PDB file of C-alpha atoms in Angstrom:
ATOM      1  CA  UNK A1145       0.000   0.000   0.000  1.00  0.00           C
ATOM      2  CA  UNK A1146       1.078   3.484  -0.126  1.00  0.00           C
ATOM      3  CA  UNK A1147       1.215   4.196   3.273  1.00  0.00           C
ATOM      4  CA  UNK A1148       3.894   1.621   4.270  1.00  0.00           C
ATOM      5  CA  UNK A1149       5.538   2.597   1.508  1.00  0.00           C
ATOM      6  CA  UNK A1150       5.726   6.148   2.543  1.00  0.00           C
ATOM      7  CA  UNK A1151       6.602   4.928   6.057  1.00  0.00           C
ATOM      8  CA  UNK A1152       9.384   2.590   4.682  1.00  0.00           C
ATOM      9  CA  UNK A1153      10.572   6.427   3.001  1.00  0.00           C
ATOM     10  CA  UNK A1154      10.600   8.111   5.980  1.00  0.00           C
ATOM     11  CA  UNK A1155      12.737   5.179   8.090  1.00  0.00           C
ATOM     12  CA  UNK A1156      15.117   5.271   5.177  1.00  0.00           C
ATOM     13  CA  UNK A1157      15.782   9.034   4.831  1.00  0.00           C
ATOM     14  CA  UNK A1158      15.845   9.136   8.576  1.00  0.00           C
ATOM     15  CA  UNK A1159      19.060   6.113   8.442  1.00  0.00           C
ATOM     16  CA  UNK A1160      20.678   8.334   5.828  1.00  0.00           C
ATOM     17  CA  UNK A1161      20.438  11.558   7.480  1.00  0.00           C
ATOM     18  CA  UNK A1162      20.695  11.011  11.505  1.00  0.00           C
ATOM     19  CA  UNK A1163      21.207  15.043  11.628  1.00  0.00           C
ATOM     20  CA  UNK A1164      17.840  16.052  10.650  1.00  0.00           C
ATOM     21  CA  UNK A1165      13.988  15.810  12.312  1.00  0.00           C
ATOM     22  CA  UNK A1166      11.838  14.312  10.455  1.00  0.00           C
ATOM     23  CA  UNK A1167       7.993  14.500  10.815  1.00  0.00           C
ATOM     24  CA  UNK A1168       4.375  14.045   9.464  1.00  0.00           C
ATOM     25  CA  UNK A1169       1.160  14.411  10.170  1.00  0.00           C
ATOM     26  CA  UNK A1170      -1.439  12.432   7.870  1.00  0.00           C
ATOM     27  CA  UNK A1171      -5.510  12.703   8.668  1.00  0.00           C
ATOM     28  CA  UNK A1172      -8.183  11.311   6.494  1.00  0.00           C
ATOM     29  CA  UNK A1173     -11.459  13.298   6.670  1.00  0.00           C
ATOM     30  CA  UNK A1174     -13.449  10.545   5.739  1.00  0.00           C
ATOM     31  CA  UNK A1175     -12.030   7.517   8.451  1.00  0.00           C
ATOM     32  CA  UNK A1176      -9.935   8.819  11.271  1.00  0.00           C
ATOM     33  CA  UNK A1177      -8.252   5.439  11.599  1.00  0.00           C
ATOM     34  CA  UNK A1178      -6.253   5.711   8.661  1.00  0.00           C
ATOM     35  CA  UNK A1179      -4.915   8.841   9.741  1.00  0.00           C
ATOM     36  CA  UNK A1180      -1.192   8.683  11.040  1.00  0.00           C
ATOM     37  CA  UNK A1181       1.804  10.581  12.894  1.00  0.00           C
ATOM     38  CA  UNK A1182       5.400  10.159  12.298  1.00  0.00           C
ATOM     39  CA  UNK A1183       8.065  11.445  13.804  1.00  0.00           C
ATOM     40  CA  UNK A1184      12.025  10.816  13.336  1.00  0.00           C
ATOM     41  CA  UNK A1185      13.859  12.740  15.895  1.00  0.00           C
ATOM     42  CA  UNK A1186      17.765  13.250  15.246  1.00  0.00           C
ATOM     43  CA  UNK A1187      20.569  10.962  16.203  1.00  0.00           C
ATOM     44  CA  UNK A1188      22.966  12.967  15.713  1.00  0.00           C
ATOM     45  CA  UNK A1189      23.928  17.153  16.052  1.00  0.00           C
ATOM     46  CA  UNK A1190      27.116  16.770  14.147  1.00  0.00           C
ATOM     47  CA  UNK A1191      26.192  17.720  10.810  1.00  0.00           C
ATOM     48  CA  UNK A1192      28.202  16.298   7.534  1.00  0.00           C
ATOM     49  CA  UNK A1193      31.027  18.617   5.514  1.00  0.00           C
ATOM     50  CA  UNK A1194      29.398  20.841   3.058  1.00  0.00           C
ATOM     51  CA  UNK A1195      29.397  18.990  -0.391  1.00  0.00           C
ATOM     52  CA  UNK A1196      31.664  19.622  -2.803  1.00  0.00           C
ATOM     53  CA  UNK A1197      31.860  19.400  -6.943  1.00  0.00           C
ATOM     54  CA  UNK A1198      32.873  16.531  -8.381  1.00  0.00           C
ATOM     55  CA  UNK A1199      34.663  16.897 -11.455  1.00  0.00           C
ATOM     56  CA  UNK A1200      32.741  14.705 -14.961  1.00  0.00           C
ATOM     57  CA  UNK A1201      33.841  11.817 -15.644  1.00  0.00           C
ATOM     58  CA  UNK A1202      34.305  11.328 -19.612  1.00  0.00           C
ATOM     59  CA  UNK A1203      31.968   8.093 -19.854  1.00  0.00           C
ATOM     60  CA  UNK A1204      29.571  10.310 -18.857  1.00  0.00           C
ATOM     61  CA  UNK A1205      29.604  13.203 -20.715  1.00  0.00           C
ATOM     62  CA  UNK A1206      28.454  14.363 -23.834  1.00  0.00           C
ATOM     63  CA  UNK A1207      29.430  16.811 -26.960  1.00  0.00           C
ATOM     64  CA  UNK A1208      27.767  19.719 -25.380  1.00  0.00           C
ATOM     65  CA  UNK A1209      28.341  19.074 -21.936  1.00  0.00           C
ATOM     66  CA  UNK A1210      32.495  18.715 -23.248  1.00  0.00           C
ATOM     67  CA  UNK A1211      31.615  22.245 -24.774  1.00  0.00           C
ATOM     68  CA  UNK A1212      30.075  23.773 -22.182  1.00  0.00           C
ATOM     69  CA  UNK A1213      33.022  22.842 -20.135  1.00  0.00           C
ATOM     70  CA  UNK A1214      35.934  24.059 -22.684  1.00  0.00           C
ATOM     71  CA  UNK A1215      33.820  27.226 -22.565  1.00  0.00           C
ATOM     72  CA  UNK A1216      34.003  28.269 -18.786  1.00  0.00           C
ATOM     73  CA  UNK A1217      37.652  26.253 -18.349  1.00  0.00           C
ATOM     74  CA  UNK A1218      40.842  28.188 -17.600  1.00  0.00           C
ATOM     75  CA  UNK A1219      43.133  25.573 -18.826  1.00  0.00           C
ATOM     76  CA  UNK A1220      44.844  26.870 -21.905  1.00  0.00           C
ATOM     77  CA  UNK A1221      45.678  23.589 -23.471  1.00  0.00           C
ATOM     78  CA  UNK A1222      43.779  20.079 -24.042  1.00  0.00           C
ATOM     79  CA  UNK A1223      45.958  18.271 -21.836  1.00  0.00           C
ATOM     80  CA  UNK A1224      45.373  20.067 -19.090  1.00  0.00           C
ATOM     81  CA  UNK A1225      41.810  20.651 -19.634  1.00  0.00           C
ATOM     82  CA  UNK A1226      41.603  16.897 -20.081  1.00  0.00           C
ATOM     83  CA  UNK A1227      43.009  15.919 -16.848  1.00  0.00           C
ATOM     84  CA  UNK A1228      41.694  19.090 -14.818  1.00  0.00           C
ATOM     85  CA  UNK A1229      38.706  19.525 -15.308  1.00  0.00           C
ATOM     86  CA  UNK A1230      37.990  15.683 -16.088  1.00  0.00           C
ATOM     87  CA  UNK A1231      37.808  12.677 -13.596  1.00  0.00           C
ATOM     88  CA  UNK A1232      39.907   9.721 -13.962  1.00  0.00           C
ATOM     89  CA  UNK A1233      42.493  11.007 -17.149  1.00  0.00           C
ATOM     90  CA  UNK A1234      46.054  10.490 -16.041  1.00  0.00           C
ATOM     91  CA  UNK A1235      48.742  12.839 -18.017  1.00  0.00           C
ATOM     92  CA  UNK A1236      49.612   9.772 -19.857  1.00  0.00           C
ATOM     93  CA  UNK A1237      46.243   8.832 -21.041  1.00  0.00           C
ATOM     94  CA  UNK A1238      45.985  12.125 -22.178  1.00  0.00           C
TER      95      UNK A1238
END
């Protein structure tokens, strides 16, 4: 059913993110029974280290994503653009 899968949700985002409260209130107008309350209290007050870019890798990229990149790089040369602003090229490969 939908609610146990929204419940399931809810006990999964609140594993993932021990930092947070999570809450909800659900009523049904037309049979109070199947209204519910959830609440996920935090686990934790440390919170995680701000999230940072991660470079493309070139599997995953595409002829205007590569151009949209050469575009707002600083490298001057291919070779460097290849393994700066790319994941995973080595000098060598390049």
């Amino acid at each position: 059913t939908y609610k146990s899968r929204v419940v399931q949700y809810l006990q999964q985002l609140a594993i993932i993110t021990p930092y947070a409260r999570l809450g909800m209130d659900y009523s049904n107008r037309s049979d109070e029974k199947k209204g519910m309350t959830l609440r996920f209290e935090r686990r934790s007050e440390q919170m995680p280290a701000q999230a940072r870019e991660v470079k493309h890798h070139p599997t995953s990229i595409n002829n205007l994503l590569v151009q949209q990149l050469l575009e707002r790089t600083s490298n001057k040369s291919l070779i460097k653009f290849l393994t700066g602003d790319l994941s995973g090229i080595t000098p060598t490969a390049a």
